[in-house]
Short mmCIF file of C-alpha atoms in Angstrom, two decimals:
data_model
loop_
_atom_site.label_atom_id
_atom_site.label_comp_id
_atom_site.label_asym_id
_atom_site.label_seq_id
_atom_site.Cartn_x
_atom_site.Cartn_y
_atom_site.Cartn_z
CA UNK A 23 -138.03 -12.94 -24.05
CA UNK A 24 -137.40 -12.67 -20.32
CA UNK A 25 -135.30 -15.85 -20.25
CA UNK A 26 -133.05 -14.32 -22.90
CA UNK A 27 -133.00 -11.04 -21.00
CA UNK A 28 -132.04 -12.22 -17.55
CA UNK A 29 -130.85 -15.81 -18.07
CA UNK A 30 -131.62 -18.84 -15.90
CA UNK A 31 -132.07 -18.21 -12.20
CA UNK A 32 -130.11 -20.72 -10.17
CA UNK A 33 -132.51 -22.56 -7.80
CA UNK A 34 -131.75 -22.17 -4.11
CA UNK A 35 -133.39 -24.21 -1.36
CA UNK A 36 -134.57 -22.57 1.86
CA UNK A 37 -133.16 -24.06 5.08
CA UNK A 38 -136.67 -25.34 5.86
CA UNK A 39 -136.86 -27.05 2.47
CA UNK A 40 -133.45 -28.64 3.03
CA UNK A 41 -134.53 -29.86 6.45
CA UNK A 42 -137.69 -31.40 4.97
CA UNK A 43 -135.66 -33.04 2.20
CA UNK A 44 -133.33 -34.52 4.81
CA UNK A 45 -136.37 -35.98 6.58
CA UNK A 46 -137.96 -37.32 3.40
CA UNK A 47 -134.63 -38.78 2.30
CA UNK A 48 -134.25 -40.54 5.64
CA UNK A 49 -137.82 -41.84 5.31
CA UNK A 50 -137.02 -43.19 1.84
CA UNK A 51 -133.98 -45.05 3.16
CA UNK A 52 -136.13 -46.44 5.97
CA UNK A 53 -138.81 -47.70 3.58
CA UNK A 54 -136.32 -49.12 1.09
CA UNK A 55 -133.24 -50.33 3.00
CA UNK A 56 -131.20 -51.04 -0.15
CA UNK A 57 -131.74 -47.51 -1.48
CA UNK A 58 -128.18 -46.24 -1.89
CA UNK A 59 -128.77 -42.68 -3.02
CA UNK A 60 -131.63 -40.24 -3.65
CA UNK A 61 -131.10 -37.20 -5.86
CA UNK A 62 -133.37 -34.24 -6.63
CA UNK A 63 -133.06 -32.25 -9.85
CA UNK A 64 -134.71 -29.19 -11.44
CA UNK A 65 -134.94 -28.94 -15.23
CA UNK A 66 -132.59 -26.18 -16.46
CA UNK A 67 -133.55 -26.56 -20.15
CA UNK A 68 -131.41 -27.63 -23.11
CA UNK A 69 -131.08 -31.13 -21.69
CA UNK A 70 -129.48 -29.98 -18.44
CA UNK A 71 -130.59 -30.29 -14.82
CA UNK A 72 -129.72 -28.52 -11.58
CA UNK A 73 -128.76 -30.97 -8.82
CA UNK A 74 -130.53 -29.61 -5.74
CA UNK A 75 -130.20 -32.40 -3.19
CA UNK A 76 -128.12 -35.56 -2.81
CA UNK A 77 -128.88 -37.85 0.14
CA UNK A 78 -125.38 -39.31 -0.05
CA UNK A 79 -123.82 -35.86 0.45
CA UNK A 80 -126.40 -34.97 3.10
CA UNK A 81 -125.56 -38.11 5.10
CA UNK A 82 -121.96 -36.94 5.33
CA UNK A 83 -123.05 -33.48 6.48
CA UNK A 84 -122.43 -31.77 3.14
CA UNK A 85 -124.76 -29.90 0.84
CA UNK A 86 -122.91 -28.65 -2.26
CA UNK A 87 -124.06 -25.58 -4.18
CA UNK A 88 -126.50 -26.33 -7.02
CA UNK A 89 -124.62 -27.75 -10.00
CA UNK A 90 -125.55 -28.60 -13.56
CA UNK A 91 -125.79 -32.18 -14.81
CA UNK A 92 -126.47 -33.62 -18.23
CA UNK A 93 -128.85 -36.60 -18.41
CA UNK A 94 -128.89 -37.75 -14.73
CA UNK A 95 -129.74 -41.37 -15.55
CA UNK A 96 -126.95 -41.65 -18.12
CA UNK A 97 -124.41 -40.03 -15.80
CA UNK A 98 -125.35 -42.23 -12.85
CA UNK A 99 -125.17 -45.37 -14.96
CA UNK A 100 -121.78 -44.23 -16.20
CA UNK A 101 -120.74 -44.00 -12.54
CA UNK A 102 -121.72 -47.65 -12.10
CA UNK A 103 -125.35 -47.46 -10.94
CA UNK A 104 -127.25 -50.52 -12.17
CA UNK A 105 -130.82 -50.05 -10.94
CA UNK A 106 -132.55 -46.65 -11.05
CA UNK A 107 -136.04 -45.45 -10.21
CA UNK A 108 -136.99 -42.09 -11.75
CA UNK A 109 -140.01 -39.86 -11.19
CA UNK A 110 -140.60 -36.72 -13.28
CA UNK A 111 -143.18 -34.05 -12.46
CA UNK A 112 -143.56 -30.31 -13.06
CA UNK A 113 -140.01 -29.66 -14.19
CA UNK A 114 -138.41 -31.71 -11.43
CA UNK A 115 -136.80 -35.13 -11.48
CA UNK A 116 -136.23 -37.52 -8.58
CA UNK A 117 -133.73 -40.32 -9.15
CA UNK A 118 -133.26 -43.21 -6.72
CA UNK A 119 -130.22 -45.48 -6.98
CA UNK A 120 -130.30 -49.03 -5.63
CA UNK A 121 -127.33 -50.61 -3.92
CA UNK A 122 -125.14 -52.75 -6.21
CA UNK A 123 -126.62 -56.16 -6.92
CA UNK A 124 -130.15 -55.22 -5.80
CA UNK A 125 -133.32 -54.05 -7.53
CA UNK A 126 -136.43 -52.14 -6.47
CA UNK A 127 -139.47 -54.39 -6.03
CA UNK A 128 -142.84 -53.12 -7.35
CA UNK A 129 -144.03 -52.26 -3.82
CA UNK A 130 -140.82 -50.35 -3.16
CA UNK A 131 -141.23 -48.43 -6.42
CA UNK A 132 -144.76 -47.46 -5.36
CA UNK A 133 -143.47 -46.19 -2.00
CA UNK A 134 -140.69 -44.22 -3.71
CA UNK A 135 -143.23 -42.72 -6.13
CA UNK A 136 -145.27 -41.33 -3.21
CA UNK A 137 -142.17 -39.93 -1.56
CA UNK A 138 -141.03 -38.42 -4.87
CA UNK A 139 -144.35 -36.59 -5.17
CA UNK A 140 -143.92 -35.20 -1.64
CA UNK A 141 -140.38 -34.08 -2.45
CA UNK A 142 -141.41 -32.43 -5.71
CA UNK A 143 -144.25 -30.60 -3.93
CA UNK A 144 -141.65 -29.29 -1.48
CA UNK A 145 -139.32 -28.20 -4.30
CA UNK A 146 -142.04 -26.47 -6.31
CA UNK A 147 -142.80 -23.97 -3.56
CA UNK A 148 -139.29 -22.58 -3.90
CA UNK A 149 -139.15 -22.93 -7.68
CA UNK A 150 -142.39 -21.00 -8.17
CA UNK A 151 -141.05 -18.11 -6.09
CA UNK A 152 -137.79 -18.10 -8.05
CA UNK A 153 -139.61 -18.08 -11.37
CA UNK A 154 -141.73 -15.15 -10.21
CA UNK A 155 -138.55 -13.37 -9.10
CA UNK A 156 -136.95 -14.01 -12.48
CA UNK A 157 -139.99 -12.56 -14.25
CA UNK A 158 -140.03 -9.52 -11.97
CA UNK A 159 -136.32 -8.97 -12.62
CA UNK A 160 -136.96 -9.11 -16.36
CA UNK A 161 -139.76 -6.57 -16.18
CA UNK A 162 -137.70 -4.16 -14.08
CA UNK A 163 -134.67 -4.48 -16.32
CA UNK A 164 -136.74 -3.86 -19.45
CA UNK A 165 -138.19 -0.72 -17.87
CA UNK A 166 -134.68 0.55 -17.23
CA UNK A 167 -133.62 -0.14 -20.81
CA UNK A 168 -136.64 1.67 -22.23
CA UNK A 169 -136.10 4.64 -19.90
CA UNK A 170 -132.66 5.50 -21.25
CA UNK A 171 -130.55 3.62 -23.81
CA UNK A 172 -127.31 4.64 -22.09
CA UNK A 173 -128.59 3.20 -18.83
CA UNK A 174 -129.41 -0.06 -20.64
CA UNK A 175 -125.84 -0.42 -21.93
CA UNK A 176 -124.52 0.54 -18.50
CA UNK A 177 -126.56 -2.20 -16.81
CA UNK A 178 -125.26 -4.86 -19.20
CA UNK A 179 -121.65 -3.83 -18.65
CA UNK A 180 -122.01 -3.63 -14.87
CA UNK A 181 -123.54 -7.12 -14.83
CA UNK A 182 -120.60 -8.61 -16.69
CA UNK A 183 -117.98 -6.69 -14.75
CA UNK A 184 -119.66 -7.71 -11.51
CA UNK A 185 -119.38 -11.36 -12.52
CA UNK A 186 -115.65 -10.93 -13.29
CA UNK A 187 -114.96 -9.46 -9.86
CA UNK A 188 -117.06 -12.06 -8.05
CA UNK A 189 -115.35 -14.92 -9.87
CA UNK A 190 -112.00 -13.49 -8.86
CA UNK A 191 -113.10 -13.41 -5.20
CA UNK A 192 -114.85 -16.78 -5.20
CA UNK A 193 -112.11 -18.68 -3.40
CA UNK A 194 -110.86 -15.99 -1.02
CA UNK A 195 -114.37 -14.86 -0.01
CA UNK A 196 -116.09 -18.26 -0.33
CA UNK A 197 -118.60 -17.07 -2.92
CA UNK A 198 -120.71 -19.93 -4.21
CA UNK A 199 -121.64 -20.39 -7.89
CA UNK A 200 -125.24 -19.65 -6.90
CA UNK A 201 -124.27 -16.36 -5.26
CA UNK A 202 -122.19 -15.30 -8.27
CA UNK A 203 -124.95 -16.09 -10.78
CA UNK A 204 -127.56 -14.21 -8.80
CA UNK A 205 -125.23 -11.30 -8.07
CA UNK A 206 -124.53 -10.90 -11.81
CA UNK A 207 -128.24 -11.09 -12.60
CA UNK A 208 -129.44 -8.71 -9.90
CA UNK A 209 -126.65 -6.18 -10.40
CA UNK A 210 -128.54 -5.13 -13.53
CA UNK A 211 -131.12 -3.62 -11.20
CA UNK A 212 -128.73 -1.54 -9.08
CA UNK A 213 -129.94 1.69 -10.75
CA UNK A 214 -133.59 0.68 -11.22
CA UNK A 215 -134.62 3.68 -9.11
CA UNK A 216 -133.52 6.01 -11.90
CA UNK A 217 -136.86 5.19 -13.54
CA UNK A 218 -138.32 7.69 -11.07
CA UNK A 219 -135.81 10.49 -11.68
CA UNK A 220 -137.15 13.39 -13.83
CA UNK A 221 -135.90 13.47 -17.42
CA UNK A 222 -134.49 16.97 -16.94
CA UNK A 223 -132.03 15.54 -14.42
CA UNK A 224 -131.50 11.97 -15.63
CA UNK A 225 -130.92 12.97 -19.26
CA UNK A 226 -129.24 16.33 -18.64
CA UNK A 227 -126.36 16.77 -21.15
CA UNK A 228 -123.98 18.20 -18.59
CA UNK A 229 -122.91 18.08 -14.97
CA UNK A 230 -125.62 18.22 -12.32
CA UNK A 231 -125.94 21.10 -9.90
CA UNK A 232 -125.73 20.32 -6.16
CA UNK A 233 -129.53 20.58 -5.95
CA UNK A 234 -129.97 18.21 -8.90
CA UNK A 235 -127.48 15.78 -7.37
CA UNK A 236 -129.63 15.60 -4.23
CA UNK A 237 -132.55 14.51 -6.41
CA UNK A 238 -130.40 12.05 -8.36
CA UNK A 239 -129.26 10.38 -5.15
CA UNK A 240 -132.85 9.55 -4.26
CA UNK A 241 -132.69 6.81 -6.90
CA UNK A 242 -131.49 4.44 -4.16
CA UNK A 243 -134.63 4.86 -2.06
CA UNK A 244 -136.78 4.85 -5.22
CA UNK A 245 -135.11 1.60 -6.28
CA UNK A 246 -135.95 -0.07 -2.98
CA UNK A 247 -139.55 1.12 -3.29
CA UNK A 248 -139.81 -0.29 -6.82
CA UNK A 249 -138.31 -3.59 -5.67
CA UNK A 250 -140.78 -3.82 -2.80
CA UNK A 251 -143.69 -3.24 -5.17
CA UNK A 252 -142.42 -5.80 -7.70
CA UNK A 253 -142.03 -8.46 -5.03
CA UNK A 254 -145.49 -7.70 -3.66
CA UNK A 255 -147.16 -7.74 -7.07
CA UNK A 256 -145.66 -11.15 -7.83
CA UNK A 257 -146.28 -12.52 -4.30
CA UNK A 258 -142.59 -13.28 -3.87
CA UNK A 259 -141.68 -14.11 -0.25
CA UNK A 260 -138.59 -12.93 1.58
CA UNK A 261 -135.65 -15.21 0.73
CA UNK A 262 -131.86 -14.97 0.29
CA UNK A 263 -132.25 -13.93 -3.37
CA UNK A 264 -134.56 -11.00 -2.56
CA UNK A 265 -132.28 -9.86 0.27
CA UNK A 266 -129.31 -9.98 -2.10
CA UNK A 267 -131.19 -7.84 -4.61
CA UNK A 268 -132.13 -5.29 -1.94
CA UNK A 269 -128.54 -5.12 -0.64
CA UNK A 270 -127.22 -4.35 -4.12
CA UNK A 271 -129.67 -1.49 -4.61
CA UNK A 272 -129.18 -0.16 -1.07
CA UNK A 273 -125.37 -0.24 -0.80
CA UNK A 274 -123.79 0.15 -4.25
CA UNK A 275 -123.09 3.85 -3.54
CA UNK A 276 -121.70 3.28 -0.04
CA UNK A 277 -117.93 3.69 0.46
CA UNK A 278 -115.60 1.93 2.89
CA UNK A 279 -114.51 5.22 4.48
CA UNK A 280 -118.10 6.29 5.15
CA UNK A 281 -118.20 8.94 2.42
CA UNK A 282 -120.92 7.20 0.39
CA UNK A 283 -124.70 7.36 0.50
CA UNK A 284 -127.49 6.99 1.52
CA UNK A 285 -126.45 5.66 4.96
CA UNK A 286 -122.74 6.49 5.15
CA UNK A 287 -121.88 2.86 5.96
CA UNK A 288 -118.26 1.98 6.71
CA UNK A 289 -116.06 -1.06 6.16
CA UNK A 290 -117.59 -4.46 6.89
CA UNK A 291 -121.01 -2.86 7.38
CA UNK A 292 -121.17 -2.82 3.56
CA UNK A 293 -121.94 -6.36 2.34
CA UNK A 294 -119.61 -7.91 -0.22
CA UNK A 295 -122.28 -7.61 -2.92
CA UNK A 296 -122.41 -3.84 -2.42
CA UNK A 297 -118.62 -3.55 -2.50
CA UNK A 298 -118.36 -5.57 -5.72
CA UNK A 299 -121.07 -3.63 -7.57
CA UNK A 300 -119.59 -0.33 -6.35
CA UNK A 301 -116.29 -1.08 -8.10
CA UNK A 302 -118.06 -2.25 -11.27
CA UNK A 303 -120.29 0.84 -11.25
CA UNK A 304 -117.45 3.34 -10.73
CA UNK A 305 -115.25 1.73 -13.37
CA UNK A 306 -118.07 1.70 -15.90
CA UNK A 307 -119.08 5.29 -15.16
CA UNK A 308 -115.62 6.65 -15.89
CA UNK A 309 -115.13 4.54 -19.05
CA UNK A 310 -118.53 5.59 -20.46
CA UNK A 311 -119.04 8.52 -22.81
CA UNK A 312 -120.68 11.68 -21.46
CA UNK A 313 -121.59 14.91 -23.32
CA UNK A 314 -119.28 16.91 -21.05
CA UNK A 315 -116.22 14.60 -21.19
CA UNK A 316 -114.59 11.86 -23.19
CA UNK A 317 -114.67 8.28 -21.99
CA UNK A 318 -111.61 7.03 -20.15
CA UNK A 319 -109.69 4.04 -21.49
CA UNK A 320 -109.73 0.73 -19.64
CA UNK A 321 -106.24 1.50 -18.35
CA UNK A 322 -107.38 4.91 -17.08
CA UNK A 323 -110.48 3.39 -15.49
CA UNK A 324 -108.37 0.82 -13.67
CA UNK A 325 -106.01 3.55 -12.51
CA UNK A 326 -108.94 5.51 -11.05
CA UNK A 327 -110.50 2.60 -9.11
CA UNK A 328 -107.03 1.67 -7.85
CA UNK A 329 -106.58 5.24 -6.60
CA UNK A 330 -109.99 5.18 -4.88
CA UNK A 331 -109.09 1.88 -3.22
CA UNK A 332 -105.83 3.44 -1.99
CA UNK A 333 -107.86 6.34 -0.54
CA UNK A 334 -110.02 3.88 1.33
CA UNK A 335 -113.23 4.36 -0.65
CA UNK A 336 -113.35 1.13 -2.69
CA UNK A 337 -112.53 -2.43 -1.64
CA UNK A 338 -108.91 -3.23 -2.66
CA UNK A 339 -109.68 -6.94 -3.11
CA UNK A 340 -112.51 -6.13 -5.54
CA UNK A 341 -110.25 -3.76 -7.48
CA UNK A 342 -107.49 -6.38 -7.65
CA UNK A 343 -109.96 -8.96 -8.98
CA UNK A 344 -111.00 -6.47 -11.67
CA UNK A 345 -107.41 -5.70 -12.64
CA UNK A 346 -106.74 -9.42 -13.06
CA UNK A 347 -109.27 -9.57 -15.92
CA UNK A 348 -107.87 -6.86 -18.16
CA UNK A 349 -108.41 -8.70 -21.47
CA UNK A 350 -112.02 -9.66 -20.70
CA UNK A 351 -112.65 -6.14 -19.45
CA UNK A 352 -111.51 -4.67 -22.76
CA UNK A 353 -113.92 -7.00 -24.57
CA UNK A 354 -116.93 -6.03 -22.43
CA UNK A 355 -116.28 -2.31 -22.86
CA UNK A 356 -115.99 -2.78 -26.63
CA UNK A 357 -119.01 -5.08 -27.01
CA UNK A 358 -121.39 -2.85 -25.04
CA UNK A 359 -120.13 0.55 -26.07
CA UNK A 360 -122.56 3.47 -25.69
CA UNK A 361 -123.93 5.03 -28.89
CA UNK A 362 -122.24 8.29 -29.95
CA UNK A 363 -123.34 11.35 -27.98
CA UNK A 364 -124.89 14.04 -30.20
CA UNK A 365 -124.37 17.56 -28.94
CA UNK A 366 -126.07 20.69 -30.29
#
């Protein structure tokens, strides 16, 4: 259920894990001189694998973002690899490629098997934390959906709109595929704090009073508290993914001109994830149905976020990336339309 709810979580290696993999890869090449390449994969399901580490790329000072492969052995043989040694354990796969014209002797295979076990042990520490984070995200998202059906639709739309914007900024802002996948996933939790807002305010069929708005705005702090508890309950350590999640919750209501909340951050003090989700959130809010007003069209929603960008509140680059996806935007709004509002 949770895998369907939140999708696969792209594995990300900690700098310490990468450093250890560099060391183990160098040790493997030292033990087996004709080892040409060592690759580490995580099972992504459906016959696909995430490539996490490639000693060939590491030797040249590169470490590409995690990418999906089909059958690693078949793909490597298609690339011309003749001799392969493969070790599979606990959802991970280590593949060693021999230099052309050579083969791994039995003793070398035994040495590679020991190193593969060490590598997989290293990888599992990160994978276990990511799986726990995925489960925690699923639980939190389900709570939000059960709390208010409109909020559930809103979260789905914001997630998809967030992905559109991030994809549009990928090249100009150097956003990796990993960052985009996790941003789309975690953006569903930007309003998780609304779980703690009283029904009389959250579900009020009309505009909020100034006093009620003060209470509503506490959903940011409440969201951070809920996130902290979820991470603690699942023993999830601090890592880039958890910091990304916290940034989304903390900054999606901040504005570039300092008029947002809760901290009144300005400009570059707002991380790109907060600026992206802010545009997605504002656009979705105005194109959603409310008891006290009709929903704006996609064209009207784009006109509003463009105006707010011109005023200096929203990031112009994020708005431009949204405008560039007009057709897909229309589809998302139609596919995840709110149920009719009953008044009276």
